[in-house]
Coordinates of C-alpha atoms and ligand atoms in Angstrom, one line a residue:
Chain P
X1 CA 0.0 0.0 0.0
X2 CA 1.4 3.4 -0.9
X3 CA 1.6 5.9 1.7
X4 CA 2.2 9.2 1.3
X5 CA 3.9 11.4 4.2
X6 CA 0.7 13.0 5.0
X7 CA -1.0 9.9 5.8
X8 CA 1.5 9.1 8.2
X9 CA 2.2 12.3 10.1
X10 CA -1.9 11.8 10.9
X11 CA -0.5 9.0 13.2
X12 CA 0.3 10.7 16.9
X13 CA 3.4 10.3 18.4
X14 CA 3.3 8.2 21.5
X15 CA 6.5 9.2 23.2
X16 CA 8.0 12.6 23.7
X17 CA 12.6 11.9 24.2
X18 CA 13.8 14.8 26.0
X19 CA 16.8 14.9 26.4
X20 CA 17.5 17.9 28.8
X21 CA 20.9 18.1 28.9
X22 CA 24.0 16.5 27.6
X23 CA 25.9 17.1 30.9
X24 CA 27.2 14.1 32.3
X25 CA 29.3 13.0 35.4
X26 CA 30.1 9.6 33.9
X27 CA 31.8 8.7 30.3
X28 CA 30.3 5.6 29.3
X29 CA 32.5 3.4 26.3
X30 CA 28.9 2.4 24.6
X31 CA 27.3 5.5 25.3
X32 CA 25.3 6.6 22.2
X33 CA 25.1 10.5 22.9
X34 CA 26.8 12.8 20.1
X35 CA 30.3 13.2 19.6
X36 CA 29.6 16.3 19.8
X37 CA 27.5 17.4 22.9
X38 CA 25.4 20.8 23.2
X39 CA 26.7 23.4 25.3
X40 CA 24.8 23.7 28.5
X41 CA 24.6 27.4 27.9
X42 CA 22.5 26.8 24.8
X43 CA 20.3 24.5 26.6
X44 CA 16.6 25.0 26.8
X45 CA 14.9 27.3 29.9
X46 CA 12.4 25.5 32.2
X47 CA 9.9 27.7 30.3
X48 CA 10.8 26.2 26.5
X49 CA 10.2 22.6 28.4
X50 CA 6.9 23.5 30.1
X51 CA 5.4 24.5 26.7
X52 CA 6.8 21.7 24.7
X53 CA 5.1 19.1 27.3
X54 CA 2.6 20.8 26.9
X55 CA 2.6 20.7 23.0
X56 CA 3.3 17.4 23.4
X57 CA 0.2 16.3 25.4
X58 CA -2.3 18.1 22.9
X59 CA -0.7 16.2 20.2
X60 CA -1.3 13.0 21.9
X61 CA 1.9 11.8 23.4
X62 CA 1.4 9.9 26.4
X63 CA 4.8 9.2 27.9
X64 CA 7.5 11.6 28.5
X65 CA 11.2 10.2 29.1
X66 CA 13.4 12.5 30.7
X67 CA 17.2 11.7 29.9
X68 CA 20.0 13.2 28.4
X69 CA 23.1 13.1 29.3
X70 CA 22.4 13.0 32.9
X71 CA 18.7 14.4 33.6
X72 CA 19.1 14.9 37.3
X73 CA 22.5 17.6 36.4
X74 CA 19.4 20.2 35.8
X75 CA 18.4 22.0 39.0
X76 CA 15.0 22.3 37.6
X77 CA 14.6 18.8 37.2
X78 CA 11.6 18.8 39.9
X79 CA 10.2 21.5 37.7
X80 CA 10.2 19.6 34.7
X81 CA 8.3 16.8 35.9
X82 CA 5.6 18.6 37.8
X83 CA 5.1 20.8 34.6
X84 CA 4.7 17.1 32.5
X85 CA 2.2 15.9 34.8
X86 CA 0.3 18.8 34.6
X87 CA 0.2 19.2 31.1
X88 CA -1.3 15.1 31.5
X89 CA 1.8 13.2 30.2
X90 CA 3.2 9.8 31.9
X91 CA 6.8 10.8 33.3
X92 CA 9.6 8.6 33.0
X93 CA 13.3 9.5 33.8
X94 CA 16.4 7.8 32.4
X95 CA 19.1 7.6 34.7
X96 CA 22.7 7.0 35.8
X97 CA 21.7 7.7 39.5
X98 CA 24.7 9.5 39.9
X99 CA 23.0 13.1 41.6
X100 CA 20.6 11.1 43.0
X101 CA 20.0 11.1 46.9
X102 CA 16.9 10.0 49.3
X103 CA 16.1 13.4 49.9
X104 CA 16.3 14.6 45.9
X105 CA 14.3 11.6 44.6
X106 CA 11.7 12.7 47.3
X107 CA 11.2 15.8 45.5
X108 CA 11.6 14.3 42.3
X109 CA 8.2 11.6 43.9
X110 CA 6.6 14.5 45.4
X111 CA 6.9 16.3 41.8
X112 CA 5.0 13.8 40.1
X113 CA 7.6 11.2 38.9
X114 CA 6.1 8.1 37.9
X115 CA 9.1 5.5 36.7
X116 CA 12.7 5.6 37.0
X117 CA 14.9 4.0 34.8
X118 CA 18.1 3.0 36.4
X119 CA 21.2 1.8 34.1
X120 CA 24.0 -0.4 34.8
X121 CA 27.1 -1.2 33.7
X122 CA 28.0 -4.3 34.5
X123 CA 27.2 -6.7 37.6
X124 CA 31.0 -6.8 38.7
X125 CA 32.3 -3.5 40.3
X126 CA 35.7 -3.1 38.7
X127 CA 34.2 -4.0 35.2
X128 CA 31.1 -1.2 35.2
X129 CA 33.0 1.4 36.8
X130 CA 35.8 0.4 33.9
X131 CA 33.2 0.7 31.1
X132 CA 31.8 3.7 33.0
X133 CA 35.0 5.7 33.5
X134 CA 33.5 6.5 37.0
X135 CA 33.5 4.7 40.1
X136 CA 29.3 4.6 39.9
X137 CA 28.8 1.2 40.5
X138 CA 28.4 1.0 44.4
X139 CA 26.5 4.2 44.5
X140 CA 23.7 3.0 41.5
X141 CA 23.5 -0.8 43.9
X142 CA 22.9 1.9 46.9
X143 CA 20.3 3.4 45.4
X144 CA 17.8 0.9 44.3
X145 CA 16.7 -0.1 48.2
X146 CA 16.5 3.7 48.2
X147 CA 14.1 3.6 45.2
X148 CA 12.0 1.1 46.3
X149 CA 10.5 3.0 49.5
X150 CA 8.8 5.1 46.6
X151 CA 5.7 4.0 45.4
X152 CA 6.9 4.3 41.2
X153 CA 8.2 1.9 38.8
X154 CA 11.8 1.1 38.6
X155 CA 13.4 -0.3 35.5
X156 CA 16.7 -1.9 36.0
X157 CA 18.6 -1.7 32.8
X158 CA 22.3 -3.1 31.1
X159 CA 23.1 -2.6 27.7
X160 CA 25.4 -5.5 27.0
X161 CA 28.4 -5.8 24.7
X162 CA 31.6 -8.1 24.4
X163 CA 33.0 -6.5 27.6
X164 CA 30.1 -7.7 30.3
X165 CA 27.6 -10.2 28.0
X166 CA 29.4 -13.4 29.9
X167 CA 27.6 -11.9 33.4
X168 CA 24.4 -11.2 32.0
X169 CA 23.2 -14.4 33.8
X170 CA 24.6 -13.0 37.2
X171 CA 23.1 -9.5 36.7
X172 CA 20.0 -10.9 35.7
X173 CA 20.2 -12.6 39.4
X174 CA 20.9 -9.6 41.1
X175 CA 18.6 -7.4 39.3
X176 CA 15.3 -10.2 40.2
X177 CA 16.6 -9.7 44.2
X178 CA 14.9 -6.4 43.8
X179 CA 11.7 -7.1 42.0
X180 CA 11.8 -4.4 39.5
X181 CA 8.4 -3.6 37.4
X182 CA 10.7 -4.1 34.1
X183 CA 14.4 -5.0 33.3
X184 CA 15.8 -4.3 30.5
X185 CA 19.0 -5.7 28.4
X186 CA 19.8 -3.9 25.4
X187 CA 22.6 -5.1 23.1
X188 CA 24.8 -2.3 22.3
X189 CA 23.5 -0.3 19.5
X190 CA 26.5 1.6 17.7
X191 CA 25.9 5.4 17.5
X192 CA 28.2 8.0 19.9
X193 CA 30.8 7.0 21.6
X194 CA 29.7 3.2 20.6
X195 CA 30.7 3.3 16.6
X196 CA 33.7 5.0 17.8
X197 CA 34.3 1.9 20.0
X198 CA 32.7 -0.9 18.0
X199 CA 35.9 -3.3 17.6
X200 CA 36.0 -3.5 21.2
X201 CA 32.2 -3.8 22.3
X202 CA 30.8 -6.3 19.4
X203 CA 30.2 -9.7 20.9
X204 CA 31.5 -12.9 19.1
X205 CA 28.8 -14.5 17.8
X206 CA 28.8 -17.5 20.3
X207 CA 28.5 -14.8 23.0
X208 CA 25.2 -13.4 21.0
X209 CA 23.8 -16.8 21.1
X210 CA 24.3 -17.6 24.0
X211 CA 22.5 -14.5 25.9
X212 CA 19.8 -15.0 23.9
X213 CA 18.9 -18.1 25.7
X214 CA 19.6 -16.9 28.7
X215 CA 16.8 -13.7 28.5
X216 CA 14.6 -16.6 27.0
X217 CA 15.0 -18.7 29.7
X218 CA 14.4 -15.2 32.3
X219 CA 11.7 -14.1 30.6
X220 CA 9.7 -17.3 31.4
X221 CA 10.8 -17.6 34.6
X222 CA 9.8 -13.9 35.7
X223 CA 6.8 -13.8 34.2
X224 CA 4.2 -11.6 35.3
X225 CA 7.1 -10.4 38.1
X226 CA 9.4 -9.1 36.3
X227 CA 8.8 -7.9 32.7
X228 CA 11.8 -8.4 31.0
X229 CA 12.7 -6.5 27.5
X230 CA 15.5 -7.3 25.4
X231 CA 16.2 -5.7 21.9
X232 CA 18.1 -8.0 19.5
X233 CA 21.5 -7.0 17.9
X234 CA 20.6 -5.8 14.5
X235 CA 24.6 -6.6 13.4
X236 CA 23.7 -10.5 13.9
X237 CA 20.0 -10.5 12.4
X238 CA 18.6 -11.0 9.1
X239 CA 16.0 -8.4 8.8
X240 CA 16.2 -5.2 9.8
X241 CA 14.0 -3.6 13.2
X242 CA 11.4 -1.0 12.8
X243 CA 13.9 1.4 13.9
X244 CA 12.0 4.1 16.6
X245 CA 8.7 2.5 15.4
X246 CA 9.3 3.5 12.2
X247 CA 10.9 7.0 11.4
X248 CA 8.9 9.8 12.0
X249 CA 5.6 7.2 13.1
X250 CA 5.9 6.8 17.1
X251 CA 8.6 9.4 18.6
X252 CA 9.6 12.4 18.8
X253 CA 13.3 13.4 20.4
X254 CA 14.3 16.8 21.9
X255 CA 17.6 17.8 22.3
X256 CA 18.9 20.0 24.9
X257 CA 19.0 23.1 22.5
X258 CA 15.5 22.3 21.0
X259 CA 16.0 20.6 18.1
X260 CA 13.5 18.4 17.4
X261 CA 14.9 14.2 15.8
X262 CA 13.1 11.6 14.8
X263 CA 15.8 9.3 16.4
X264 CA 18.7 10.0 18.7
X265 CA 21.3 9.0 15.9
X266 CA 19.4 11.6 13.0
X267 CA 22.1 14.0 13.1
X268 CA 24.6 11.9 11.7
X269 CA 22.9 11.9 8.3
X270 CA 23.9 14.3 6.4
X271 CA 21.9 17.3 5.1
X272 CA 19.8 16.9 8.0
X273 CA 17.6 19.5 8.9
X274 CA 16.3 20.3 12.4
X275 CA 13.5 22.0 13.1
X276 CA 13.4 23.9 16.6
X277 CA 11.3 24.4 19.6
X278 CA 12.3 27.7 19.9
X279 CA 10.8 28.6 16.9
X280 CA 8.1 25.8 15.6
X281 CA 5.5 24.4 17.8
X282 CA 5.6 20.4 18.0
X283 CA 2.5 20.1 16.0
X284 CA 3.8 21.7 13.3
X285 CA 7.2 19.9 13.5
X286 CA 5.2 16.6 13.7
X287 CA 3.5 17.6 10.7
X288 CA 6.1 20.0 8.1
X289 CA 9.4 19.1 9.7
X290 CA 11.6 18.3 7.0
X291 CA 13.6 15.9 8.8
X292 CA 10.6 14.3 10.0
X293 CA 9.2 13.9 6.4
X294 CA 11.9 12.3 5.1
X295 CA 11.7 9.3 5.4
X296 CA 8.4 8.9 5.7
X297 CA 6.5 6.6 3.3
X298 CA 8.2 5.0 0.6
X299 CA 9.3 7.4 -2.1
X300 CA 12.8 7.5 -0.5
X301 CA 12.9 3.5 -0.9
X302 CA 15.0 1.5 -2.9
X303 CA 13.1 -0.7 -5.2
X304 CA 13.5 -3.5 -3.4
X305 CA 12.3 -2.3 -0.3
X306 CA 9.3 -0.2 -1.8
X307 CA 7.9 -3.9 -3.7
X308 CA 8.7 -5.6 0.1
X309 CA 5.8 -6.8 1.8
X310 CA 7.6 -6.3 4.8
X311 CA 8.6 -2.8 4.5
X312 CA 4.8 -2.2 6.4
X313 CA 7.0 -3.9 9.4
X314 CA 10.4 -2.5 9.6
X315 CA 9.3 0.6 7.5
X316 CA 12.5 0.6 5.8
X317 CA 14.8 -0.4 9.0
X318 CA 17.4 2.1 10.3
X319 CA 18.4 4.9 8.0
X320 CA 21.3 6.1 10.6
X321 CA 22.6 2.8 10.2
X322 CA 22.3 2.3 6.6
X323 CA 24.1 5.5 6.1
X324 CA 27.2 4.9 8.5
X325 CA 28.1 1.6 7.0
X326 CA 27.0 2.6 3.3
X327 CA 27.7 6.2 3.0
X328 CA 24.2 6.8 1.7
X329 CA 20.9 7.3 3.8
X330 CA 18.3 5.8 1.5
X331 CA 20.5 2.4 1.4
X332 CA 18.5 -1.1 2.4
X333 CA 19.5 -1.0 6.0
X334 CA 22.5 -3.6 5.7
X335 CA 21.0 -6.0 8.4
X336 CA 18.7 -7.0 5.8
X337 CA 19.8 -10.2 3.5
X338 CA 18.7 -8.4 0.5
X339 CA 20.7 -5.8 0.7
X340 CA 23.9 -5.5 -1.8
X341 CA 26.2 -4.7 0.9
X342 CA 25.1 -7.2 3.8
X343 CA 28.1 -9.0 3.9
X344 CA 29.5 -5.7 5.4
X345 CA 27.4 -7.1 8.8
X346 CA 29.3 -10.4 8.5
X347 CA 32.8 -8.6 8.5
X348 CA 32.0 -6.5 11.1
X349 CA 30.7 -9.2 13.3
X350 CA 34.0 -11.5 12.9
X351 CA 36.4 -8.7 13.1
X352 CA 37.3 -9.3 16.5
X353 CA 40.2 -7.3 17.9
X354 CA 41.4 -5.9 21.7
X355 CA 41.5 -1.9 20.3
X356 CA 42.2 1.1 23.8
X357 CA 38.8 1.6 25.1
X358 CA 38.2 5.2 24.1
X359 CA 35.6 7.1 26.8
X360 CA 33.3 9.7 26.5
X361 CA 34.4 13.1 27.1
Chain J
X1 CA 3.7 -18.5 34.2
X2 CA 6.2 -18.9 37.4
X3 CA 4.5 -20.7 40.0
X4 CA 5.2 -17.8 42.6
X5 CA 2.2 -15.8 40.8
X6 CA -1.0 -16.9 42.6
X7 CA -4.3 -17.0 40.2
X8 CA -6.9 -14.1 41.3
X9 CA -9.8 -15.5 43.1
X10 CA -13.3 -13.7 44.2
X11 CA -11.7 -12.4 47.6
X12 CA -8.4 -11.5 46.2
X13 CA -7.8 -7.6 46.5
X14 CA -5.9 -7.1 43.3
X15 CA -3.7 -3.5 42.4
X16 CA -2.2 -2.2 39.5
X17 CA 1.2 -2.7 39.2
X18 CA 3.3 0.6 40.7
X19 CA 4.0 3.0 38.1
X20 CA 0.6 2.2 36.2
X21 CA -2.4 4.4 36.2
X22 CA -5.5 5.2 34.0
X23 CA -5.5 7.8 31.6
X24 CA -7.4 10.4 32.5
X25 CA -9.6 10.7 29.5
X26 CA -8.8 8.1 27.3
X27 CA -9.3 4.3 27.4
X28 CA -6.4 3.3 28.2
X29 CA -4.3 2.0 30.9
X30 CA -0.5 3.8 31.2
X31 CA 2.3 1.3 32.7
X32 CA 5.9 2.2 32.0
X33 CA 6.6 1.6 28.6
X34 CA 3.5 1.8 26.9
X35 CA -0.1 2.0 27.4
X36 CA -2.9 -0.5 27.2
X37 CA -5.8 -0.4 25.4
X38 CA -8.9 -1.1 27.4
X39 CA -12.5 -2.0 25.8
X40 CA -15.9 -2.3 27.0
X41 CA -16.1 -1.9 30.9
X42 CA -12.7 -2.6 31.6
X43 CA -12.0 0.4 32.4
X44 CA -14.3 1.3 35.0
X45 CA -12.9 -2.7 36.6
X46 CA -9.5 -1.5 37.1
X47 CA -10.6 2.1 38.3
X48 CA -12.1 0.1 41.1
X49 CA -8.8 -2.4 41.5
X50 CA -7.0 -0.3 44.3
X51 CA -4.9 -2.9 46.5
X52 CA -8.3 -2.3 48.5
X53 CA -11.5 -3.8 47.2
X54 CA -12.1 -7.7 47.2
X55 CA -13.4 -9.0 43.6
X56 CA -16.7 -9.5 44.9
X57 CA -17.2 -6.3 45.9
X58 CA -15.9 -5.0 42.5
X59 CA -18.8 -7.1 41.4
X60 CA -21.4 -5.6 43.9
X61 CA -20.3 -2.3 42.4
X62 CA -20.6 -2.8 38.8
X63 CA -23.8 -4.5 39.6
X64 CA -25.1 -1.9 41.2
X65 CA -23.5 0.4 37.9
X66 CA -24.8 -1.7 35.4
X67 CA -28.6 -3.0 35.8
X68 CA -30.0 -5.8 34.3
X69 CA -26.5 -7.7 34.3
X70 CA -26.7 -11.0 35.6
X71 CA -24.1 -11.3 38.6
X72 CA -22.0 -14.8 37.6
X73 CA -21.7 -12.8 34.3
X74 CA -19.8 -10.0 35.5
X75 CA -18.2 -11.8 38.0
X76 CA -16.8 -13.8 35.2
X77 CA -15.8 -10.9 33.0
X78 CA -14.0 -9.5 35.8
X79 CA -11.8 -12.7 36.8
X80 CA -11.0 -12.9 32.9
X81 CA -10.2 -9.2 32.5
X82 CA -8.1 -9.2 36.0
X83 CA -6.5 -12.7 34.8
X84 CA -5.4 -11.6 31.4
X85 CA -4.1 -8.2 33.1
X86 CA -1.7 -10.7 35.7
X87 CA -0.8 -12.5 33.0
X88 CA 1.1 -9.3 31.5
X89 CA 1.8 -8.4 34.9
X90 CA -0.2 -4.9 35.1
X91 CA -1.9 -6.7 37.9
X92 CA -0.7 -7.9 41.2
X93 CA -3.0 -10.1 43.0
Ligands
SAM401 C1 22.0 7.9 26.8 S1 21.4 7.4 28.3 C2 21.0 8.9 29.2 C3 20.4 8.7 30.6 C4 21.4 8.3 31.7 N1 22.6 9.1 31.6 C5 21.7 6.8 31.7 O1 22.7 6.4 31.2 O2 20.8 6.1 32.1 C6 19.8 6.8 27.9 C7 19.6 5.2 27.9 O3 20.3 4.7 26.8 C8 21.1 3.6 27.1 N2 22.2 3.6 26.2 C9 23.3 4.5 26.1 N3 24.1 4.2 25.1 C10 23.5 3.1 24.4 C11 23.9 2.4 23.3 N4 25.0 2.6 22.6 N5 23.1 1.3 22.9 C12 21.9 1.0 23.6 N6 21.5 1.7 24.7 C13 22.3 2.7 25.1 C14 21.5 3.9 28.6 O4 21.8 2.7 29.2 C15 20.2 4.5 29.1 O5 19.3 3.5 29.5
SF4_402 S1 25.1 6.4 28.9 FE1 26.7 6.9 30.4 S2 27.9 8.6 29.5 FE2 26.0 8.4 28.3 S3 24.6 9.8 29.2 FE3 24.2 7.9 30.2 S4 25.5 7.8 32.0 FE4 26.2 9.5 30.7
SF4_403 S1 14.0 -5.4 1.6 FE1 13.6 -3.5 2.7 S2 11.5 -3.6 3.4 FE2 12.2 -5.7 2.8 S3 13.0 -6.6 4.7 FE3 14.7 -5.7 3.7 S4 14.9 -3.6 4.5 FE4 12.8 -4.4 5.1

């Protein structure tokens, strides 16, 4: 079925990204912020957030995930929230913990905060605060009894790579101990500081297979406990994800100097252009945002892709992707077997070396 | 499902999972990563599914909400509703 970008934009976004700041006490290896972060003196008032959430709310998005960078480095952070669950949204915040006391998360409760999403990096101390470049470890393990005197969700969450995937049954252990709502395990995905240290975060493929049994085997076993969400690694698949939900169908992202993304990773295509909330209101960015309309539909497809049946799936898979391994944006994402250039995947995935971990700044 | 999750019975008092709420206007149920679509009466169940009330009184309730409705009917409705919710672990019994 041919779709045109109209027909699409008519769909409402379901979650608003905000990422309030790029400020950030630790310097995560895999960490898929920007090489090059906003300035915190370019970042958005309290004021430019209270009317986005509230944009955001008459356009129909129902869950707001505060994150960044580190969320809790803005002083207005309290703020923030209360303004969200005013304007009716569903307020999540994305966190390293790091900021975080008894007395601060009480505010943050107090405020209106619904869900906290607490990462880690590892389940050995030495290893996370390694891959952190911060000793964090012993301060995020703190916090969780902490945490769960409040009456709101917690996530626990690890994104795995080469460097910690042998633990993930140990972590998974420690994780249940504390009955989290939701725990999450996300393979590495390589944008940020990631790509720049793929060689040393890719997993062999034994280590791939093996984890996936593992979060099969927890997922049964926590059942209607624990909900446990893993995402896949797109380098070992054969078809490519709905990346976001498709681009420009399910999420909008705000950066911490307003510019409004359909993904985290947008600004690494080129000839990208961002619309801001200093200027644009988010309905009309939904709608007329050129970056947004992009790739929408399937005009921008390769033929292959636009006679696809599965293309109403994956809506094309990820164009970030496709562009940093093939140099251009409207490339079949390589994950997918039918594109010219998926053997690229295979010599990535096998190209195993022991590079200098390089952190983020 | 794990065997540590007991089934919901008539004097259960069931809650939503922390973090999970009904959308003020909408039919829908919030939890933390998405929201859930509720039909029918479903959602004025789980507005009465507060840690608090037993099943059967849910039914008196909705009895008392909808007339004509035959009581084993509702009751039935409810446990299958409640049921499905536990199984996707919105619902703690
Ligand atoms: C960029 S962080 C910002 C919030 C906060 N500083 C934290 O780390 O939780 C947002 C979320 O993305 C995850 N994340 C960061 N880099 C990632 C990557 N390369 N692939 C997958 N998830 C990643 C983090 O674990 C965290 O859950
Ligand atoms: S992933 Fe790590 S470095 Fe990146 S924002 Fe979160 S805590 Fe900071
Ligand atoms: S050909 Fe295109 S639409 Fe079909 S599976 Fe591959 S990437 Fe998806």
């Amino acid at each position: 079925m041919e779709m045109t970008p109209t027909e699409y934009s008519l769909t409402r976004p379901s979650s608003l990204i905000a990422e309030v700041t790029h400020r950030c006490p630790l310097h995560c290896l895999y960490c898929s912020n920007p090489i090059e972060l906003k300035r915190s003196d370019n970042e958005l008032a309290t004021e430019d957030w209270v009317r986005v959430f509230k944009q955001a709310a008459e356009l129909g998005v129902l869950h707001l995930h505060l994150t960044g960078g580190e969320p809790l480095a803005r002083p207005d952070l309290a703020q923030l929230i209360a303004s969200g669950r005013a304007a009716g949204l569903y307020v999540n915040m994305i966190t390293s913990g790091i900021g975080l006391t008894e007395k601060r998360l009480a505010e943050l409760v107090e405020a209106g905060l619904e869900h906290i999403q607490l990462s880690f990096q590892d389940v050995e101390e030495a290893s996370a605060n390694h891959i952190a470049g911060t000793r964090a470890h012993a301060h995020k393990l703190a916090l969780i009894p902490i945490i769960r005197k409040f009456p709101i969700a917690l996530t626990l969450n690890l994104v795995i790579h080469r460097q910690n995937i042998d633990r993930l049954e140990s972590f998974i252990q420690m994780a249940e101990q504390f009955a989290p709502e939701r725990l999450e395990i996300a393979h590495v995905q390589y944008y940020g500081w990631a790509l720049k240290n793929r060689e040393l975060l890719m997993p062999t493929q034994d280590q791939v297979e093996r984890s996936v049994v593992i979060v099969e085997a927890a997922k049964e076993r926590l059942k209607g406990r624990i909900k446990l969400e893993s995402v896949f690694p797109d380098y070992f698949g054969s078809y490519p994800k709905a990346c976001v939900g498709g681009w420009g169908r399910q999420i909008l992202l705000i950066d911490p100097i307003g510019q409004a993304l359909p993904c985290h990773a947008a600004a690494v295509i080129p000839e990208m252009r961002f619309d801001t909330v200093r200027e644009r209101s988010l309905a009309w960015i939904w709608r007329e945002s050129a970056a947004f309309n992009r790739f929408r539909g399937d005009a921008w497809m390769s033929e292959t892709c636009k006679t696809c049946p599965r293309k109403e799936r994956d809506f094309g898979g990820c164009r970030c992707q496709a562009f940093q391994l093939t140099g251009d944006a409207n490339a079949i994402d390589s994950v997918c077997t039918l594109s010219p250039d998926h053997t690229l995947m295979a010599q990535l995935r096998t190209k195993i070396s022991e590079p200098l971990p390089i952190w983020r700044g | 499902m794990s065997e540590e999750v007991k089934s919901i019975g008539i004097d259960s008092t069931p809650r939503l999972m922390v973090g999970s709420r009904l959308h003020p206007t909408e039919n829908l149920l919030l939890v933390p990563e998405g929201a859930l679509q509720l039909s029918g009466p479903a959602k004025d169940i789980l507005a009465m599914v507060d840690g608090k009330r037993t099943v059967s009184v849910i039914v008196d309730e909705l009895l008392a909400q909808y007339a004509g409705a035959e009581r084993h009917e509702i009751q039935q409705d409810v446990l299958a509703l409640l049921g499905r919710m536990q199984q996707r672990g919105v619902i703690r019994g």
